[in-house]
Coordinates of C-alpha atoms in Angstrom, one line a residue:
M1 CA -73.9 -62.6 -35.4
Q2 CA -73.9 -59.6 -33.0
K3 CA -71.4 -56.9 -33.6
K4 CA -70.2 -57.1 -30.0
I5 CA -68.9 -60.6 -30.9
V6 CA -67.8 -60.1 -34.5
Y7 CA -65.4 -57.2 -34.0
P8 CA -63.6 -58.5 -30.9
A9 CA -63.5 -62.0 -32.3
L10 CA -62.0 -60.7 -35.6
A11 CA -59.3 -58.8 -33.6
V12 CA -58.4 -62.0 -31.7
L13 CA -58.3 -63.9 -35.0
L14 CA -56.1 -61.4 -36.7
G15 CA -53.9 -61.2 -33.6
G16 CA -53.4 -64.9 -33.9
V17 CA -52.3 -64.5 -37.5
G18 CA -50.0 -61.7 -36.5
F19 CA -48.4 -63.9 -33.8
A20 CA -47.8 -66.6 -36.4
L21 CA -46.3 -64.2 -38.9
R22 CA -44.1 -62.6 -36.2
R23 CA -42.8 -66.1 -35.3
W24 CA -42.1 -66.7 -39.0
E25 CA -40.3 -63.4 -39.2
L26 CA -38.2 -64.0 -36.2
A27 CA -37.2 -67.4 -37.6
T28 CA -36.4 -66.3 -41.1
A29 CA -35.8 -62.5 -41.4
F30 CA -33.1 -62.0 -38.7
E31 CA -29.5 -62.9 -39.3
E32 CA -27.1 -64.3 -36.7
T33 CA -25.7 -60.8 -36.3
G34 CA -29.1 -59.6 -35.2
L35 CA -29.6 -57.5 -38.4
V36 CA -32.7 -57.9 -40.6
T37 CA -32.6 -59.2 -44.1
P38 CA -34.6 -56.7 -46.1
G39 CA -37.5 -57.7 -48.3
M40 CA -38.2 -61.0 -46.6
P41 CA -41.7 -62.4 -47.3
S42 CA -42.5 -62.8 -43.6
T43 CA -41.6 -59.1 -42.9
L44 CA -43.7 -57.9 -45.8
A45 CA -46.6 -60.1 -44.9
L46 CA -46.7 -58.9 -41.3
I47 CA -46.4 -55.2 -42.3
A48 CA -49.3 -55.7 -44.8
L49 CA -51.5 -57.4 -42.2
S50 CA -50.8 -54.7 -39.6
A51 CA -51.7 -52.0 -42.2
I52 CA -55.0 -53.9 -43.0
V53 CA -55.8 -54.2 -39.3
G54 CA -55.1 -50.5 -38.8
I55 CA -57.4 -49.5 -41.6
L56 CA -60.2 -51.8 -40.4
C57 CA -60.0 -50.4 -36.8
A58 CA -59.8 -46.9 -38.1
L59 CA -63.0 -47.5 -40.2
L60 CA -64.8 -48.9 -37.2
G61 CA -63.7 -45.9 -35.1
W62 CA -64.8 -43.5 -37.8
S63 CA -68.2 -45.1 -38.0
R64 CA -68.7 -44.6 -34.3
R65 CA -67.3 -41.1 -34.0
N66 CA -70.7 -39.4 -33.6
V67 CA -72.3 -42.0 -31.4
D68 CA -73.0 -41.0 -27.8
Y69 CA -72.9 -43.9 -25.3
G70 CA -73.5 -41.8 -22.3
D71 CA -71.2 -41.5 -19.3
Y72 CA -68.8 -44.1 -18.0
D73 CA -71.4 -45.9 -15.8
T74 CA -73.9 -46.0 -18.7
A75 CA -71.5 -47.1 -21.4
F76 CA -69.8 -49.9 -19.5
A77 CA -72.7 -51.1 -17.4
A78 CA -72.8 -54.9 -17.3
K79 CA -75.1 -55.7 -14.4
D80 CA -75.1 -59.4 -13.4
C81 CA -73.0 -60.4 -16.4
S82 CA -70.8 -63.1 -15.0
L83 CA -68.7 -63.4 -18.2
F84 CA -67.8 -59.7 -17.9
M85 CA -66.9 -60.0 -14.3
G86 CA -64.8 -63.0 -14.9
A87 CA -62.8 -61.2 -17.7
V88 CA -62.3 -58.2 -15.5
V89 CA -61.1 -60.2 -12.5
L90 CA -58.7 -62.1 -14.8
S91 CA -57.5 -58.7 -16.2
A92 CA -56.9 -57.5 -12.7
F93 CA -55.0 -60.7 -11.7
F94 CA -52.7 -60.2 -14.7
L95 CA -51.8 -56.7 -13.3
L96 CA -51.4 -58.0 -9.7
G97 CA -49.3 -60.9 -11.1
A98 CA -47.1 -58.5 -13.0
A99 CA -46.6 -56.4 -9.8
A100 CA -45.6 -59.5 -7.8
L101 CA -43.2 -60.7 -10.6
K102 CA -41.7 -57.2 -10.9
L103 CA -41.0 -57.2 -7.1
T104 CA -39.5 -60.6 -7.0
G105 CA -37.1 -59.7 -9.9
I106 CA -35.8 -56.5 -8.2
P107 CA -33.1 -58.1 -6.0
T108 CA -31.5 -59.9 -9.0
A109 CA -31.7 -56.8 -11.1
Y110 CA -30.1 -54.8 -8.3
R111 CA -27.2 -57.2 -7.9
E112 CA -26.6 -57.1 -11.7
A113 CA -26.7 -53.3 -11.7
A114 CA -24.3 -53.2 -8.7
A115 CA -21.9 -55.5 -10.5
L116 CA -21.9 -53.3 -13.6
A117 CA -21.4 -50.2 -11.4
A118 CA -18.4 -51.8 -9.7
Q119 CA -16.9 -52.3 -13.1
G120 CA -17.5 -48.7 -14.0
S121 CA -20.0 -49.5 -16.8
G122 CA -23.2 -48.7 -15.0
G123 CA -24.9 -45.9 -13.1
N124 CA -26.2 -45.8 -9.6
P125 CA -27.8 -49.2 -8.9
A126 CA -30.5 -47.5 -6.7
M127 CA -31.6 -45.3 -9.6
T128 CA -31.9 -48.2 -11.9
M129 CA -34.4 -49.8 -9.5
L130 CA -36.7 -46.7 -9.7
L131 CA -38.7 -47.7 -12.8
P132 CA -39.2 -51.4 -11.8
I133 CA -40.4 -50.4 -8.3
L134 CA -42.7 -47.7 -9.9
M135 CA -44.0 -50.3 -12.4
A136 CA -44.7 -52.8 -9.6
A137 CA -46.6 -50.2 -7.5
L138 CA -48.6 -48.9 -10.5
S139 CA -49.4 -52.4 -11.6
A140 CA -50.8 -53.3 -8.2
A141 CA -52.8 -50.0 -8.0
A142 CA -54.2 -50.5 -11.5
G143 CA -55.2 -54.0 -10.7
I144 CA -57.1 -52.9 -7.6
C145 CA -58.8 -50.1 -9.6
V146 CA -59.8 -52.4 -12.4
L147 CA -61.4 -54.8 -9.8
V148 CA -63.3 -51.9 -8.2
T149 CA -64.6 -50.4 -11.4
G150 CA -65.5 -53.9 -12.7
R151 CA -67.4 -54.7 -9.5
N152 CA -69.3 -51.5 -9.8
A153 CA -70.3 -52.2 -13.3
Y154 CA -71.3 -55.7 -12.4
R155 CA -73.4 -54.6 -9.4
G156 CA -74.9 -51.6 -11.2
E157 CA -73.2 -49.3 -8.7
P158 CA -71.8 -45.9 -10.0
T159 CA -68.1 -45.4 -10.4
G160 CA -68.8 -41.7 -10.6
K161 CA -67.8 -38.7 -12.7
Y162 CA -64.2 -37.6 -12.7
S163 CA -63.2 -40.8 -10.9
S164 CA -59.4 -41.3 -10.5
L165 CA -60.0 -45.1 -10.5
V166 CA -60.4 -45.2 -14.3
L167 CA -57.1 -43.3 -14.8
M168 CA -54.8 -45.7 -13.0
P169 CA -54.3 -48.1 -15.9
A170 CA -53.3 -45.1 -18.1
Y171 CA -50.7 -44.0 -15.6
L172 CA -49.3 -47.5 -15.6
C173 CA -49.1 -47.6 -19.3
C174 CA -47.2 -44.3 -19.5
V175 CA -44.5 -45.7 -17.2
W176 CA -44.5 -49.0 -19.0
L177 CA -43.9 -47.2 -22.3
I178 CA -41.0 -45.3 -20.8
A179 CA -39.5 -48.5 -19.3
A180 CA -39.8 -50.4 -22.6
Y181 CA -38.2 -47.7 -24.6
Q182 CA -35.4 -47.3 -22.1
N183 CA -34.6 -51.0 -22.4
R184 CA -34.6 -50.8 -26.2
A185 CA -33.2 -47.4 -26.9
A186 CA -29.7 -48.7 -27.6
D187 CA -30.9 -51.3 -30.1
P188 CA -30.3 -50.0 -33.7
V189 CA -32.6 -52.6 -35.3
I190 CA -36.1 -51.1 -35.0
Q191 CA -37.7 -54.3 -36.3
D192 CA -36.6 -56.0 -33.0
Y193 CA -39.0 -54.0 -30.9
I194 CA -41.4 -52.1 -33.2
Y195 CA -44.4 -54.3 -32.5
E196 CA -43.7 -54.3 -28.7
L197 CA -43.8 -50.5 -28.7
L198 CA -46.9 -50.3 -30.9
A199 CA -48.7 -52.7 -28.6
I200 CA -47.9 -50.6 -25.5
I201 CA -48.9 -47.4 -27.3
C202 CA -52.2 -48.9 -28.4
V203 CA -52.9 -50.2 -24.9
L204 CA -52.1 -46.7 -23.5
L205 CA -54.4 -45.0 -25.9
S206 CA -57.1 -47.6 -25.3
V207 CA -57.3 -47.1 -21.6
Y208 CA -56.9 -43.4 -22.0
Y209 CA -60.0 -43.1 -24.3
L210 CA -61.9 -45.6 -22.2
S211 CA -61.4 -43.4 -19.2
S212 CA -62.5 -40.4 -21.1
F213 CA -66.1 -41.5 -20.6
A214 CA -65.8 -40.5 -17.0
F215 CA -64.7 -36.9 -17.9
E216 CA -67.4 -35.6 -20.2
T217 CA -65.1 -35.9 -23.3
S218 CA -65.9 -39.5 -24.4
K219 CA -64.5 -40.5 -27.8
A220 CA -66.2 -43.8 -28.5
G221 CA -64.7 -44.2 -32.0
R222 CA -61.1 -43.8 -30.8
A223 CA -61.7 -46.0 -27.8
L224 CA -62.9 -48.8 -30.0
C225 CA -60.2 -48.3 -32.6
F226 CA -57.3 -48.4 -30.2
S227 CA -58.8 -51.1 -28.0
L228 CA -59.0 -53.5 -30.9
L229 CA -55.5 -52.4 -32.1
A230 CA -54.2 -53.1 -28.6
V231 CA -55.6 -56.7 -28.9
Y232 CA -53.9 -57.2 -32.2
F233 CA -50.5 -55.8 -31.5
S234 CA -50.3 -57.3 -28.0
M235 CA -51.0 -60.8 -29.4
T236 CA -48.5 -60.2 -32.2
T237 CA -45.7 -59.2 -29.8
L238 CA -46.3 -62.3 -27.6
A239 CA -44.1 -64.0 -30.2
D240 CA -41.1 -61.9 -29.0
A241 CA -39.0 -62.8 -26.0
H242 CA -40.5 -61.2 -22.9
D243 CA -40.0 -61.8 -19.2
W244 CA -43.0 -63.2 -17.2
A245 CA -44.0 -59.8 -15.7
T246 CA -44.2 -58.3 -19.2
M247 CA -46.2 -61.3 -20.5
A248 CA -48.7 -60.7 -17.7
L249 CA -49.0 -57.0 -18.7
Y250 CA -49.7 -58.1 -22.3
G251 CA -52.3 -60.4 -20.9
F252 CA -54.0 -57.4 -19.5
G253 CA -53.4 -55.5 -22.7
I254 CA -55.3 -58.1 -24.6
L255 CA -58.1 -59.1 -22.2
Y256 CA -59.1 -55.7 -20.7
P257 CA -59.5 -53.7 -24.0
L258 CA -61.2 -56.7 -25.6
T259 CA -63.8 -56.9 -22.7
M260 CA -64.5 -53.2 -22.6
S261 CA -64.8 -52.9 -26.4
A262 CA -67.3 -55.8 -26.4
V263 CA -69.4 -54.1 -23.6
L264 CA -69.3 -50.8 -25.5
L265 CA -70.3 -52.5 -28.8
S266 CA -73.3 -54.2 -27.0
K267 CA -74.8 -50.7 -26.4
T268 CA -77.0 -49.0 -29.0
G269 CA -76.0 -45.4 -28.2
K270 CA -77.6 -42.4 -29.8
P271 CA -76.4 -39.8 -32.3
R272 CA -74.3 -37.1 -30.7
E273 CA -76.0 -33.8 -30.5
K274 CA -74.1 -31.2 -32.5
K275 CA -73.9 -27.7 -31.0
G276 CA -75.3 -25.0 -33.1
A277 CA -74.2 -21.4 -33.3
G278 CA -76.7 -20.4 -30.6
D279 CA -75.2 -22.9 -28.2
T280 CA -71.8 -21.3 -28.2
E281 CA -72.6 -17.6 -28.4
E282 CA -74.0 -15.7 -25.5
T283 CA -77.1 -13.6 -26.1
E284 CA -76.6 -9.9 -25.5
E285 CA -79.1 -8.3 -23.3
T286 CA -80.5 -4.9 -24.3
P287 CA -80.2 -2.5 -21.4
N288 CA -83.5 -1.1 -20.1
E289 CA -84.1 2.4 -21.4
G290 CA -85.9 5.1 -19.6

């Protein structure tokens, strides 16, 4: 079986196992007080599986560290591949759906923040709306950018070097990570949200290293490693309680890295040229004499 199918399929399979183990952990390892019972089999099994997945992804990334897949347009070209385009469109719809859901939830969130402020237990309601509004705007912008870059790859048109289009999902993930940590910062039980944060971090690193192909600093090994880790951890944390907007973001965090890693794995690439001493040192010219 082709490697472009094996590795992504394995990530999905292990993500499904991680989801099942997380559901088991939530059902058995957490007490009514919200604290975690140490040493539970479900917790140890999920930790062991996550460590194994991390090692496997790191080994895959290490094996591709010196492979050159070319620039962004070459590495992710998928001309006339309808399966690729369908996956990209669905990924973009996840982002656009997350933006719409974020916007529809803002009035309710504002009323709750205003009620807390009236009781003296909250801050300025307008400031609490800043992150949700920013998340909605960036989700919509990232969705449009994913559509444009995917269409270019499908049609064989260039996205171009140093394109800001490929960076928009990374900007979104930065704000997403901040918002997620802000919501969980007061929770003393790290086991409550550790897989959620790991998923967001891996999605962020995935889209960051995928975008590096457009900036002459491509890191194929890291892109593949974190893309497949993003699939695993995003599927695992789906077992947790999330609102619909966050679920849509995790849908993007699963489908987009999975699609891009499959496209990258379908390319052969070539060994990266190593710079010799003569490539980094300037040759001194001898002044003319006489």
